[in-house]
mmCIF file of C-alpha atoms in Angstrom:
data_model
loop_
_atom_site.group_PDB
_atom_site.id
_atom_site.type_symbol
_atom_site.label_atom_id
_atom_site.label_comp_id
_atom_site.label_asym_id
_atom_site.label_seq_id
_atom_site.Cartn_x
_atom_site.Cartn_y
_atom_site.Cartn_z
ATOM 1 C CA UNK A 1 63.182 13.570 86.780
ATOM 2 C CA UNK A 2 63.559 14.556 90.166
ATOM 3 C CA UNK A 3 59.984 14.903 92.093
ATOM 4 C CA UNK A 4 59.176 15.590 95.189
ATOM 5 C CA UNK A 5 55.787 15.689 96.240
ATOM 6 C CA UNK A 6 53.654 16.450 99.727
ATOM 7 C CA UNK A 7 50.371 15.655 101.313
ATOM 8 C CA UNK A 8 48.141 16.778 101.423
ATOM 9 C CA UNK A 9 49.035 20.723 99.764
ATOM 10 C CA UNK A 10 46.892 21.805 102.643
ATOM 11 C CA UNK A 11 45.211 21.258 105.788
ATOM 12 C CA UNK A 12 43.084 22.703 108.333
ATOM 13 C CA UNK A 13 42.729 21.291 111.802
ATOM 14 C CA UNK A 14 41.669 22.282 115.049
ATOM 15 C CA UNK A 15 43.859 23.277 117.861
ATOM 16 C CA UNK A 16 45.290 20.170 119.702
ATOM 17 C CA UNK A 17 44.727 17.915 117.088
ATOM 18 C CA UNK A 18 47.793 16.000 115.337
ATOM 19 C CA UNK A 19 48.840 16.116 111.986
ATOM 20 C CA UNK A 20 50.900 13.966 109.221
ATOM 21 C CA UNK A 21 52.429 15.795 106.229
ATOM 22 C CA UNK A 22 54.090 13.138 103.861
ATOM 23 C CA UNK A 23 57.183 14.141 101.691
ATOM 24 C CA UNK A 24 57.522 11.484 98.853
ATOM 25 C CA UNK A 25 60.524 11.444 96.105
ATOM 26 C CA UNK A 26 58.959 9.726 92.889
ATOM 27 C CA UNK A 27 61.659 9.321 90.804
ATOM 28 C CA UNK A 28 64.844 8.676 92.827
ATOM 29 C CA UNK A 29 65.869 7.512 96.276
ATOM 30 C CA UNK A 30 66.511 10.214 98.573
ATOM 31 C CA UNK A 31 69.244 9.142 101.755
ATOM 32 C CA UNK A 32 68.523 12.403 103.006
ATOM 33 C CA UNK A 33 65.144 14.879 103.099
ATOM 34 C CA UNK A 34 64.957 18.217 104.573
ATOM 35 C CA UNK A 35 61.683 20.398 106.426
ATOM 36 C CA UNK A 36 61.476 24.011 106.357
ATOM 37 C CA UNK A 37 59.212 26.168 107.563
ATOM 38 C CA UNK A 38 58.176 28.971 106.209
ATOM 39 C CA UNK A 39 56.215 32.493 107.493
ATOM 40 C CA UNK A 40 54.612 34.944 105.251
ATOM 41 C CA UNK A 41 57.157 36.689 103.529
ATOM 42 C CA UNK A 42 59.872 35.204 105.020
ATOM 43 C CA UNK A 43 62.625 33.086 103.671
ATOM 44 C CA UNK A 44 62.817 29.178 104.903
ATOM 45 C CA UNK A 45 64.028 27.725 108.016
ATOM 46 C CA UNK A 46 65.574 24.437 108.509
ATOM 47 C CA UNK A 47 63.707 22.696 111.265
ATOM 48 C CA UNK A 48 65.209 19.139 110.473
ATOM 49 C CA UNK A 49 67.631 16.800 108.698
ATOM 50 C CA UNK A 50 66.513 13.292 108.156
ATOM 51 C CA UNK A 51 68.115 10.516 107.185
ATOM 52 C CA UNK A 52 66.845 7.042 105.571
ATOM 53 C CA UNK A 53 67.234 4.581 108.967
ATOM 54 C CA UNK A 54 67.722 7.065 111.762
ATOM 55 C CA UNK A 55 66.890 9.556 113.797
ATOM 56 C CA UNK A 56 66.446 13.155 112.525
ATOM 57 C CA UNK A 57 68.672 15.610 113.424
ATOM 58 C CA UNK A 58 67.003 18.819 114.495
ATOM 59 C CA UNK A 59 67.809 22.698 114.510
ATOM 60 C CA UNK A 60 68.204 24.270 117.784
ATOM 61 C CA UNK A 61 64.902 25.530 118.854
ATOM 62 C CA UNK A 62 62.990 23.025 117.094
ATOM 63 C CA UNK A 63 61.019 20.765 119.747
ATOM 64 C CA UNK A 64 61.759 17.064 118.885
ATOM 65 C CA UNK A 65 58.349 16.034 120.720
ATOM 66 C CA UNK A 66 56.522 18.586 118.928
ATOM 67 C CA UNK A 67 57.737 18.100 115.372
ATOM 68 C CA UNK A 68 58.151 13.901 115.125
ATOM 69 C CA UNK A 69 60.029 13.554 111.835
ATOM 70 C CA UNK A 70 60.159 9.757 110.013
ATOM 71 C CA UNK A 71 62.395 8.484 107.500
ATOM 72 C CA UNK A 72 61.719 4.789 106.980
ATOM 73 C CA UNK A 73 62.430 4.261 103.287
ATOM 74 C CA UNK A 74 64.539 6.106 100.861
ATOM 75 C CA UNK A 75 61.360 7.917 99.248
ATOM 76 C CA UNK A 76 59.174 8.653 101.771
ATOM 77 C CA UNK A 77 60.056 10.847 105.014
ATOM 78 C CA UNK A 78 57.237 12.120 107.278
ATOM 79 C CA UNK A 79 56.279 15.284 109.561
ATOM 80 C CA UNK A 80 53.914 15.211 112.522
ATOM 81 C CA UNK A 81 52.987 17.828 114.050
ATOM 82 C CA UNK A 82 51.537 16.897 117.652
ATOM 83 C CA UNK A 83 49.269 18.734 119.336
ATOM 84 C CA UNK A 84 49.463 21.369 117.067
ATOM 85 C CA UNK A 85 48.288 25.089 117.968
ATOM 86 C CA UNK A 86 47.756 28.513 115.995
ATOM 87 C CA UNK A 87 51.663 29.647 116.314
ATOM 88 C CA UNK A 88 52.058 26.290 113.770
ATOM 89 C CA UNK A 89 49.808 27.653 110.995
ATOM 90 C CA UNK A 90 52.654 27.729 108.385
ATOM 91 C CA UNK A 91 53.863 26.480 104.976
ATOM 92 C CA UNK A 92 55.746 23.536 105.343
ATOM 93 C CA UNK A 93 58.298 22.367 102.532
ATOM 94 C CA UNK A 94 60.515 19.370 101.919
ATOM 95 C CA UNK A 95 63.264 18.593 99.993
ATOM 96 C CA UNK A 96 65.362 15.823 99.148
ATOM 97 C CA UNK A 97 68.394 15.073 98.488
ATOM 98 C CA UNK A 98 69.177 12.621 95.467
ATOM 99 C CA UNK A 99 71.184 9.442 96.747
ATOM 100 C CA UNK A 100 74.581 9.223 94.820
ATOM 101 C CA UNK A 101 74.656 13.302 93.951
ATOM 102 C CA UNK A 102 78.060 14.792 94.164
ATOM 103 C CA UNK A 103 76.852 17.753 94.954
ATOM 104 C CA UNK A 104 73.797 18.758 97.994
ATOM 105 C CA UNK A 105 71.307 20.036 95.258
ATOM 106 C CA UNK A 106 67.675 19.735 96.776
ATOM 107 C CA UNK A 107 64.782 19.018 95.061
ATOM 108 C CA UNK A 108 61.533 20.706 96.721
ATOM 109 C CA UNK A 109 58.327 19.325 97.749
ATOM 110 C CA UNK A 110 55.332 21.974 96.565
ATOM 111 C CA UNK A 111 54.427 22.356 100.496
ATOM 112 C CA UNK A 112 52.042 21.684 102.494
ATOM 113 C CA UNK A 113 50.120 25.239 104.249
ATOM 114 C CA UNK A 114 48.900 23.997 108.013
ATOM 115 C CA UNK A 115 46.164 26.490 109.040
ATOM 116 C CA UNK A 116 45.541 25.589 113.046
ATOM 117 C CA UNK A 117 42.162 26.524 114.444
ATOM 118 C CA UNK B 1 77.215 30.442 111.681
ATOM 119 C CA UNK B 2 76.949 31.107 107.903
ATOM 120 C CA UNK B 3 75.163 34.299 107.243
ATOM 121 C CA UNK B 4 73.728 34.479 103.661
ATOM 122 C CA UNK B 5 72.778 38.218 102.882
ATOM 123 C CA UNK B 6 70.495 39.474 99.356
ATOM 124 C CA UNK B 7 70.188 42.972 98.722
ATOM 125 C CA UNK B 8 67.973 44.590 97.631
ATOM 126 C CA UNK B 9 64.928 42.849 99.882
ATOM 127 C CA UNK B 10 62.579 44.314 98.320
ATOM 128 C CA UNK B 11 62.397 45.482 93.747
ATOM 129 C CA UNK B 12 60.213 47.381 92.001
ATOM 130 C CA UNK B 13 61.158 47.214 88.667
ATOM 131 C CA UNK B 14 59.557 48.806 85.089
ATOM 132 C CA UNK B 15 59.213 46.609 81.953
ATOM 133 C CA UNK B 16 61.961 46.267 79.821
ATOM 134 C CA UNK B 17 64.599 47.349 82.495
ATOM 135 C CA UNK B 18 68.020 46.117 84.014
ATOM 136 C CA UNK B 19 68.938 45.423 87.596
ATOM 137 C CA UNK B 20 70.619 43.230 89.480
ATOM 138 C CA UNK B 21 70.129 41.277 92.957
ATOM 139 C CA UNK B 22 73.393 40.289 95.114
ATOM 140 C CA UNK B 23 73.785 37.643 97.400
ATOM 141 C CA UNK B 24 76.555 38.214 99.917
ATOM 142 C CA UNK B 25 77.399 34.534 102.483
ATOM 143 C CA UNK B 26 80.306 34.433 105.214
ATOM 144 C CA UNK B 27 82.322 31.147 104.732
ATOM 145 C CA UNK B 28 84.261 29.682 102.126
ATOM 146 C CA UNK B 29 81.338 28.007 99.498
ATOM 147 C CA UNK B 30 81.787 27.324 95.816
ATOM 148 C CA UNK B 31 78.380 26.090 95.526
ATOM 149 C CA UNK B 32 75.366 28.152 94.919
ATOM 150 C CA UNK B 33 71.849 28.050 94.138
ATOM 151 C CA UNK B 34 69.287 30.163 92.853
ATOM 152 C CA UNK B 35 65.327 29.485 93.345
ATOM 153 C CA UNK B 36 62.183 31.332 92.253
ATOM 154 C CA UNK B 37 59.513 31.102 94.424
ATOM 155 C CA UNK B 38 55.797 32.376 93.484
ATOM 156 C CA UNK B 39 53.429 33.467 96.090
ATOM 157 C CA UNK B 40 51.717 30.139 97.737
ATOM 158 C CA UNK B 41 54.061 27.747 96.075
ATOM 159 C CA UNK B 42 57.049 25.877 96.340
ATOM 160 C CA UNK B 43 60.693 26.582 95.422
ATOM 161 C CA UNK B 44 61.551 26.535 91.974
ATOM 162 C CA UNK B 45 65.143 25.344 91.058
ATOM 163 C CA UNK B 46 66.699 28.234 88.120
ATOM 164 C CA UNK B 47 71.104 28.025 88.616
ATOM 165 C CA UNK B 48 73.087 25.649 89.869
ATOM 166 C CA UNK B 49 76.451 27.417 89.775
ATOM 167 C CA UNK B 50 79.372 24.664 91.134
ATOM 168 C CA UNK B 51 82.692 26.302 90.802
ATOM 169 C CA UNK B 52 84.135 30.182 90.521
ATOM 170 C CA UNK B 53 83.287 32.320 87.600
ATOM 171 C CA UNK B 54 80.186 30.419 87.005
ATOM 172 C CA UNK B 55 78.002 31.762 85.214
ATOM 173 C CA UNK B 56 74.653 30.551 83.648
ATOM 174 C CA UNK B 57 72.169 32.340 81.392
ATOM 175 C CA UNK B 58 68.380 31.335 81.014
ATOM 176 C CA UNK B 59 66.401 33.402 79.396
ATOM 177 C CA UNK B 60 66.501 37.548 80.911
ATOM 178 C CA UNK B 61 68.092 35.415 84.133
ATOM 179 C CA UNK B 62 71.706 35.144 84.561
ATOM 180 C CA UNK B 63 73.545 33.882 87.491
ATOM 181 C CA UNK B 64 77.284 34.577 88.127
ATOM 182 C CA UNK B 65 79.426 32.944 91.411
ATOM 183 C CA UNK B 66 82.439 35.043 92.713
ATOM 184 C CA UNK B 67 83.966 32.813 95.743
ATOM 185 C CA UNK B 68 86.738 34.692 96.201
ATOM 186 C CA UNK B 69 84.513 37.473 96.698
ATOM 187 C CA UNK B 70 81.891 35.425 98.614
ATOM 188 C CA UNK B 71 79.474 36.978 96.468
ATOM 189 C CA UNK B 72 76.546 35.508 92.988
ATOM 190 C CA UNK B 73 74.728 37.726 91.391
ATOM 191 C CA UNK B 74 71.127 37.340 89.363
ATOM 192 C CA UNK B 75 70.661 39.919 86.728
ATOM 193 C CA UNK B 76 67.398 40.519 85.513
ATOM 194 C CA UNK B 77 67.722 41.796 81.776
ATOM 195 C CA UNK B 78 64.977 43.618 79.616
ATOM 196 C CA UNK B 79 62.406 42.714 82.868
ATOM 197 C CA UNK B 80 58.843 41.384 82.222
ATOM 198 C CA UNK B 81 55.871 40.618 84.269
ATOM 199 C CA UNK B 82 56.141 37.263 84.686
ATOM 200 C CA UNK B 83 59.348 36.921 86.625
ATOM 201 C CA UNK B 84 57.480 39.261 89.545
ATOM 202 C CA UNK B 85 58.368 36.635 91.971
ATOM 203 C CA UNK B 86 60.726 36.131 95.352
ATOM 204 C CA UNK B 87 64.164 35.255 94.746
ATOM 205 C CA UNK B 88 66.239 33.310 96.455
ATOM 206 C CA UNK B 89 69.930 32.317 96.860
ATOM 207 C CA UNK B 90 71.028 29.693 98.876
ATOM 208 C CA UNK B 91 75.028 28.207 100.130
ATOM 209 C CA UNK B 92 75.916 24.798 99.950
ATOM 210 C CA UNK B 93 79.006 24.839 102.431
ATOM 211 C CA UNK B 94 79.439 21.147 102.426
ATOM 212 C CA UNK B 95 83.094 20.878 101.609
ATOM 213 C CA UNK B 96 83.964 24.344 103.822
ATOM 214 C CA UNK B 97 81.984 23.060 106.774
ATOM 215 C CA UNK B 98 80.923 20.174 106.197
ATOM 216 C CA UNK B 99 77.163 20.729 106.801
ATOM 217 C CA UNK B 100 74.815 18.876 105.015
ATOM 218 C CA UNK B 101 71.946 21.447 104.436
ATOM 219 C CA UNK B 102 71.939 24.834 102.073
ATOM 220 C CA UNK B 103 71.888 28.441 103.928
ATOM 221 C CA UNK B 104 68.695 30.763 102.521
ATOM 222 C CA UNK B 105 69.131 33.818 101.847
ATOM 223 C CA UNK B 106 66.351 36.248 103.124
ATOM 224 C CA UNK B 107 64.901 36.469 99.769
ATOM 225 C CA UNK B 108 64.540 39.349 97.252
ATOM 226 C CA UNK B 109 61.015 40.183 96.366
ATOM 227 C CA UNK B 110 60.613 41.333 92.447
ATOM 228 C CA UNK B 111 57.296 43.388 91.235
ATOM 229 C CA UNK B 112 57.747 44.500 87.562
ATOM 230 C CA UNK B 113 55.543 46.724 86.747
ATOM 231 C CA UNK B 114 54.250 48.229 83.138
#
């Protein structure tokens, strides 16, 4: 129990183009999902919080317009990354949050790796 | 903020040896988490350790949570090739800060070598 996957694992697009990564919890609703980012050989960063129904909650330094984060049902949350450009080619991971845990454990998404053009 | 610190960074290990990695955080937490990662993939989930004095045991891994000393540590024991991997620890400070996401640490990388 407790799956998390992502589409697509990876993608390729050209500078200035848009892109969707989906984060889907299969077995279990998820009130809350997470996305990291991550740079070669580097540990994760938080970029933003989302909860089922509302808006996403975003770290500081994370552009809101860039980075358009979706959380309409409790097992599916999604990233867009608009107008993306080279300095965005990254590995991208999300995790979620079972709904009724007592306890924050996260369950992680296998990533997504966004190679911009 | 919450700092989460792992020492060593980096671990080059022989076959068959000890060692252990540390994981040091700066705020009241007495919930912990240890994750493998492999190069190109995703977290993998190895301790959940929910209270002081934790400790868990899987295989050569075991996990132990001091929060008095702010301080879990992953020993390695009798070291083989296949856990060459990064290591990570990460804080759940929910019920010391309230926040609803886990701290990283900044990873320990392990090579064991022959």
């Amino acid at each position: 129990g407790a799956v998390v996957s992502q589409h697509p694992s990876w993608v390729i697009c050209k500078s200035g183009t848009s892109v969707k990564i989906e984060c889907r919890s299969l077995d279990f609703q998820a009130t809350t999902m997470f996305w990291y980012r991550q740079f070669p050989k580097q540990s994760l960063m938080l970029m933003a919080t989302s909860n089922e129904g509302s808006k996403a909650t975003y770290e500081q330094g994370v552009e809101k317009d860039k980075f358009l984060i979706n959380h309409a049902s409790l097992t599916l949350s999604t990233l867009t990354v608009t107008s993306a450009h080279p300095e965005d080619s990254s590995f991208y991971i999300c995790s979620a949050r079972r709904a009724g845990g007592f306890y924050n454990e996260q369950f992680f998404g296998p990533g997504t790796r966004l190679t911009v053009l | 903020e919450l700092k989460v610190e792992q020492n060593p960074l980096f671990l080059s290990m022989q076959e068959g040896k000890n060692y252990t990695i540390y994981c040091n955080y700066s705020t009241t937490s007495d919930r912990l988490y240890w994750y493998r990662q492999d190069p190109g993939k995703s977290l993998e989930s190895l301790f959940v350790l929910l209270s002081n004095g934790a400790v868990k045991q899987e295989g050569r891994l075991m996990a132990s949570l001091d929060t008095k000393a702010r301080l879990s540590t992953l020993h390695i024991t009798a070291a083989v090739h296949d856990l060459s991997a990064t290591y990570f620890c990460a804080v759940d400070p929910i019920f010391a800060t309230g926040a609803n996401n886990l701290f990283f640490g900044t990873g320990t990388r392990l090579t064991v070598i022959p």
